[in-house]
CSV table of C-alpha atoms in Angstrom, one decimal:
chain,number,residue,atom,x,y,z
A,1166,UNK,CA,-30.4,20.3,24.7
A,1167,UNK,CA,-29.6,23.8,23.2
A,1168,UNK,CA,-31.7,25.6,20.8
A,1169,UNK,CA,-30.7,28.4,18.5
A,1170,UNK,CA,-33.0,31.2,18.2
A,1171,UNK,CA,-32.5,33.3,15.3
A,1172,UNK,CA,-33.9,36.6,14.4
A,1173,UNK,CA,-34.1,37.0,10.8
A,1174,UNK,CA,-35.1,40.8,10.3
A,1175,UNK,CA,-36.2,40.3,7.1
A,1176,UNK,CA,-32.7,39.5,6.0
A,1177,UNK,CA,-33.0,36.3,4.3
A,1178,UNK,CA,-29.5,35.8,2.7
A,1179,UNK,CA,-27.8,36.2,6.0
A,1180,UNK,CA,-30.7,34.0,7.3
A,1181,UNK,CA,-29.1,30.6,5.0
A,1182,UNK,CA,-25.8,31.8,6.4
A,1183,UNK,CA,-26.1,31.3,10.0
A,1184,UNK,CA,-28.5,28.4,9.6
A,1185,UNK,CA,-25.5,26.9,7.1
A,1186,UNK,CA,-22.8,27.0,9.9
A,1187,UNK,CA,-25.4,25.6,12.6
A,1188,UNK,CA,-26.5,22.4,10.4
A,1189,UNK,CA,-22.8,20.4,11.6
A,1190,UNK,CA,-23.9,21.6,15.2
A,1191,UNK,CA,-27.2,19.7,14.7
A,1192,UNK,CA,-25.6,16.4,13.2
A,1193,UNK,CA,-23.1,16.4,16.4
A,1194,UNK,CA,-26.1,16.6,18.4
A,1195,UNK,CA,-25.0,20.7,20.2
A,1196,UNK,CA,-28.1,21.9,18.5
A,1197,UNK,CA,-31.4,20.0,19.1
A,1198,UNK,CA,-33.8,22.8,17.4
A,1199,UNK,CA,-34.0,25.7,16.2
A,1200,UNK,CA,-36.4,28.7,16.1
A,1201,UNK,CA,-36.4,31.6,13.1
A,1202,UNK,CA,-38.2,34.9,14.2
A,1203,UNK,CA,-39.6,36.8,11.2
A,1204,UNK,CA,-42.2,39.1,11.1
A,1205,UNK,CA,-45.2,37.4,9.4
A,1206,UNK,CA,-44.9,39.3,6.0
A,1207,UNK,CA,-41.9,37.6,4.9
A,1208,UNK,CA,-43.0,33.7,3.3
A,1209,UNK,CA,-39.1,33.7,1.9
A,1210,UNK,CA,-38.3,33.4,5.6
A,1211,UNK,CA,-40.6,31.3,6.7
A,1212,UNK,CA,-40.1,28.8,3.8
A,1213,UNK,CA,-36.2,28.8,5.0
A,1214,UNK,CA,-37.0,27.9,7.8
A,1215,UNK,CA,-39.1,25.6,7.2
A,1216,UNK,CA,-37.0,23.5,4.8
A,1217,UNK,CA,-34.3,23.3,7.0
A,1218,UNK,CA,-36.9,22.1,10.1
A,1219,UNK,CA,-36.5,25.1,12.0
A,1220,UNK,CA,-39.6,25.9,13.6
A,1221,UNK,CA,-40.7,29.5,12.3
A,1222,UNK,CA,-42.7,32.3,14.6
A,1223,UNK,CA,-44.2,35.7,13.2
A,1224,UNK,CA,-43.8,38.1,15.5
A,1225,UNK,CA,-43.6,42.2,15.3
A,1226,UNK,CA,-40.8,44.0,14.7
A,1227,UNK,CA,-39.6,45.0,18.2
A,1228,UNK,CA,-40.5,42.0,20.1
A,1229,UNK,CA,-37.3,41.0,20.3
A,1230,UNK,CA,-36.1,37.5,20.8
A,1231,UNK,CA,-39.0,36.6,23.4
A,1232,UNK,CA,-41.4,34.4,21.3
A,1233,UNK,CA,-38.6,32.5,19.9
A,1234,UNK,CA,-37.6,31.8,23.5
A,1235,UNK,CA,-40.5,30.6,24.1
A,1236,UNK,CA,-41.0,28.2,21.4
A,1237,UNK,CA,-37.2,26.5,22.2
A,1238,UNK,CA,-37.4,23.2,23.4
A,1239,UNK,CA,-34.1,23.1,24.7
A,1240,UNK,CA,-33.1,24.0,28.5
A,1241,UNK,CA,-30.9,25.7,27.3
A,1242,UNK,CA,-30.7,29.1,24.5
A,1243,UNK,CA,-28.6,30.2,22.1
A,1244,UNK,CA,-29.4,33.9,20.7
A,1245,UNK,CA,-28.4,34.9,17.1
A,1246,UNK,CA,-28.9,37.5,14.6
A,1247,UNK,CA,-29.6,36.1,10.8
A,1248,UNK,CA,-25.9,36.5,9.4
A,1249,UNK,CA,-23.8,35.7,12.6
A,1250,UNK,CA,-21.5,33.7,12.0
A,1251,UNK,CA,-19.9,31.4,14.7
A,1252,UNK,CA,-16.1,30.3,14.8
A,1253,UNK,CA,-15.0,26.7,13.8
A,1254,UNK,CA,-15.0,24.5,16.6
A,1255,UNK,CA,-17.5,26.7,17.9
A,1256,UNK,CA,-19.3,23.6,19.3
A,1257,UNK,CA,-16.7,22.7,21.9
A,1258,UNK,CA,-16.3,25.6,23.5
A,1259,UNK,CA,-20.4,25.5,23.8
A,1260,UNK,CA,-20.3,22.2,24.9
A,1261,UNK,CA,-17.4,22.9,27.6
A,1262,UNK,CA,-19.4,25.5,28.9
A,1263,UNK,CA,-22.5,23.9,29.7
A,1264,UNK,CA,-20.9,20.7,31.2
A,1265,UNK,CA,-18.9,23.1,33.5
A,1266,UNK,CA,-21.1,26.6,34.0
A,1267,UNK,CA,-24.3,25.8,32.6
A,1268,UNK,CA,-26.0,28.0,35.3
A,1269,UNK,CA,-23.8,31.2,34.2
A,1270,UNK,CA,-24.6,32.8,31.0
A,1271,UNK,CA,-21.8,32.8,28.4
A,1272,UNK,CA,-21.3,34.9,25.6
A,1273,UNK,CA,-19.5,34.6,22.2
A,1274,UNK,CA,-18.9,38.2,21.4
A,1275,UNK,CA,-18.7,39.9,17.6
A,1276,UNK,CA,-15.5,40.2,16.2
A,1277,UNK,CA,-14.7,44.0,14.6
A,1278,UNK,CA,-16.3,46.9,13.4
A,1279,UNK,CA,-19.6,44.9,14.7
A,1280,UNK,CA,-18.6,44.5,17.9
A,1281,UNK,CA,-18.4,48.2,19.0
A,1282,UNK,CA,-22.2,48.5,18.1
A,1283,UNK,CA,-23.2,45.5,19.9
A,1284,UNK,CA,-21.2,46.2,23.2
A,1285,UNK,CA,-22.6,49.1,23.2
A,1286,UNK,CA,-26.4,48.5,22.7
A,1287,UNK,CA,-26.3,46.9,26.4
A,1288,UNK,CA,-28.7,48.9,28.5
A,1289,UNK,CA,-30.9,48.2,31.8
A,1290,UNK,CA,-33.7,47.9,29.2
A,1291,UNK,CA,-32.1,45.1,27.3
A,1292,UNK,CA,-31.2,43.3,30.6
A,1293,UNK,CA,-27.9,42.0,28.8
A,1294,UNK,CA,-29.7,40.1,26.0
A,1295,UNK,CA,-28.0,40.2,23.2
A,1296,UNK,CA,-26.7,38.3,20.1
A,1297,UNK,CA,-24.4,35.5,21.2
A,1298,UNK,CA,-25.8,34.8,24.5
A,1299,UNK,CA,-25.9,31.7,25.5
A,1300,UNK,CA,-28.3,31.1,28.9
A,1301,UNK,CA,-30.9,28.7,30.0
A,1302,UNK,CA,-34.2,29.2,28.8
A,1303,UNK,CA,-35.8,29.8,32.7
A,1304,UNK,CA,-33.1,32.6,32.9
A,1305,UNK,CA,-34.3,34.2,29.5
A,1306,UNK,CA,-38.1,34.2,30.8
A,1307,UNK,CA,-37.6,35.1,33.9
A,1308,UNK,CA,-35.7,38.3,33.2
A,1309,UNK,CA,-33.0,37.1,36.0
A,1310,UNK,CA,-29.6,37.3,34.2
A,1311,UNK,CA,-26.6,38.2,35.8
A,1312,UNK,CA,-25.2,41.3,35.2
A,1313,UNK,CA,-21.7,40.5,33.5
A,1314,UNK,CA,-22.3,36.4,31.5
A,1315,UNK,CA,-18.6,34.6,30.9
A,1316,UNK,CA,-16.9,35.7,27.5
A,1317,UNK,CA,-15.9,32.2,25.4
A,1318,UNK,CA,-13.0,32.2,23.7
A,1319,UNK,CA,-14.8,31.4,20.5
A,1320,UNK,CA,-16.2,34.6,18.5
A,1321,UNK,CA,-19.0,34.9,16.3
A,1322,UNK,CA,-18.4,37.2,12.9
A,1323,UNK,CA,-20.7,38.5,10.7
A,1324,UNK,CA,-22.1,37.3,7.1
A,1325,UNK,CA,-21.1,40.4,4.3
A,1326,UNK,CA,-24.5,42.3,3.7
C-alpha cells in the first residue's frame, strides 16, 4: 500500500489542492492513507485533514517530512508538498513502477520554473529526499537511498499561489 505524505507549510489552499487530485488515487485503491504535516499552530490544517481522513501530525518547522513517514501505514511513501499537483494518469505510472522496481526509488519531477529550485535543493544533507519521491518506507527511515532514484514519465506541477 502507498501512502502520501504531505507537508502543508501552513499553506492551506494548496493543501485542498493536492489532497483534491489524490482522492481518485484513493477510490482506485493507489493511495491507502495519507499523512498531512503541519506545524501544530495551524487548526485550518488540521481540520483539512481531518475531514478528508488524512491522519494529521504537528511537527516543527524544519523537521522535514520524517514524522509523517513515520505515521504512513503503507510499505511504501509518496512525498508531496501542499500544492503539487500530479499528472492525469498519474496512478499508472505509480502503479507500474512498484509492480516492476518497487525496491528503486522513483521520482516524478516538477515541471517549470519550480523545477530549477527543486533540482537544485539536492544536497548530501537532504540525502535525495525530496517532493515527488516515491520509496519504501524502510528506505526513508533508514536514511539508505540510492543516490540517483528512476525519473517517471509522469510530472507533478504546481497549484498557483
Amino acid at each position: 500500500m502507498l501512502s502520501a505524505v504531505i507537508r502543508a507549510n501552513g499553506r492551506t489552499e494548496a493543501l485542498a489542492a493536492t489532497l483534491s487530485v489524490l482522492i481518485p488515487a484513493v477510490a482506485g485503491g493507489t493511495i491507502g492513507h495519507a499523512v498531512v504535516i503541519g506545524t501544530g499552530d495551524d487548526n485550518e490544517t488540521e481540520r483539512l485533514a481531518d475531514v478528508t481522513g488524512a491522519s494529521y501530525v504537528a511537527a516543527r518547522n524544519g523537521a522535514g517530512w520524517a514524522p509523517g513517514v513515520e505515521r504512513a501505514r503503507g510499505d511504501w511513501v509518496l512525498l508531496l508538498e501542499a500544492g503539487d499537483l500530479p499528472e492525469p494518469n498519474w496512478t499508472d505510472a505509480v502503479e507500474r513502477h512498484l509492480m516492476t522496481a518497487a525496491a528503486m526509488p522513483a521520482l516524478m519531477p516538477l515541471r517549470g520554473i519550480a523545477a530549477l529550485r527543486e533540482w537544485g535543493a539536492v544536497s548530501l544533507r537532504s540525502r535525495g529526499v525530496r517532493a515527488g519521491l516515491i520509496a519504501s518506507k524502510k528506505q526513508l527511515l533508514s536514511g539508505r537511498l540510492p543516490a540517483s532514484p528512476r525519473r517517471l514519465a509522469v510530472r507533478r506541477g504546481r497549484a498557483q499561489a
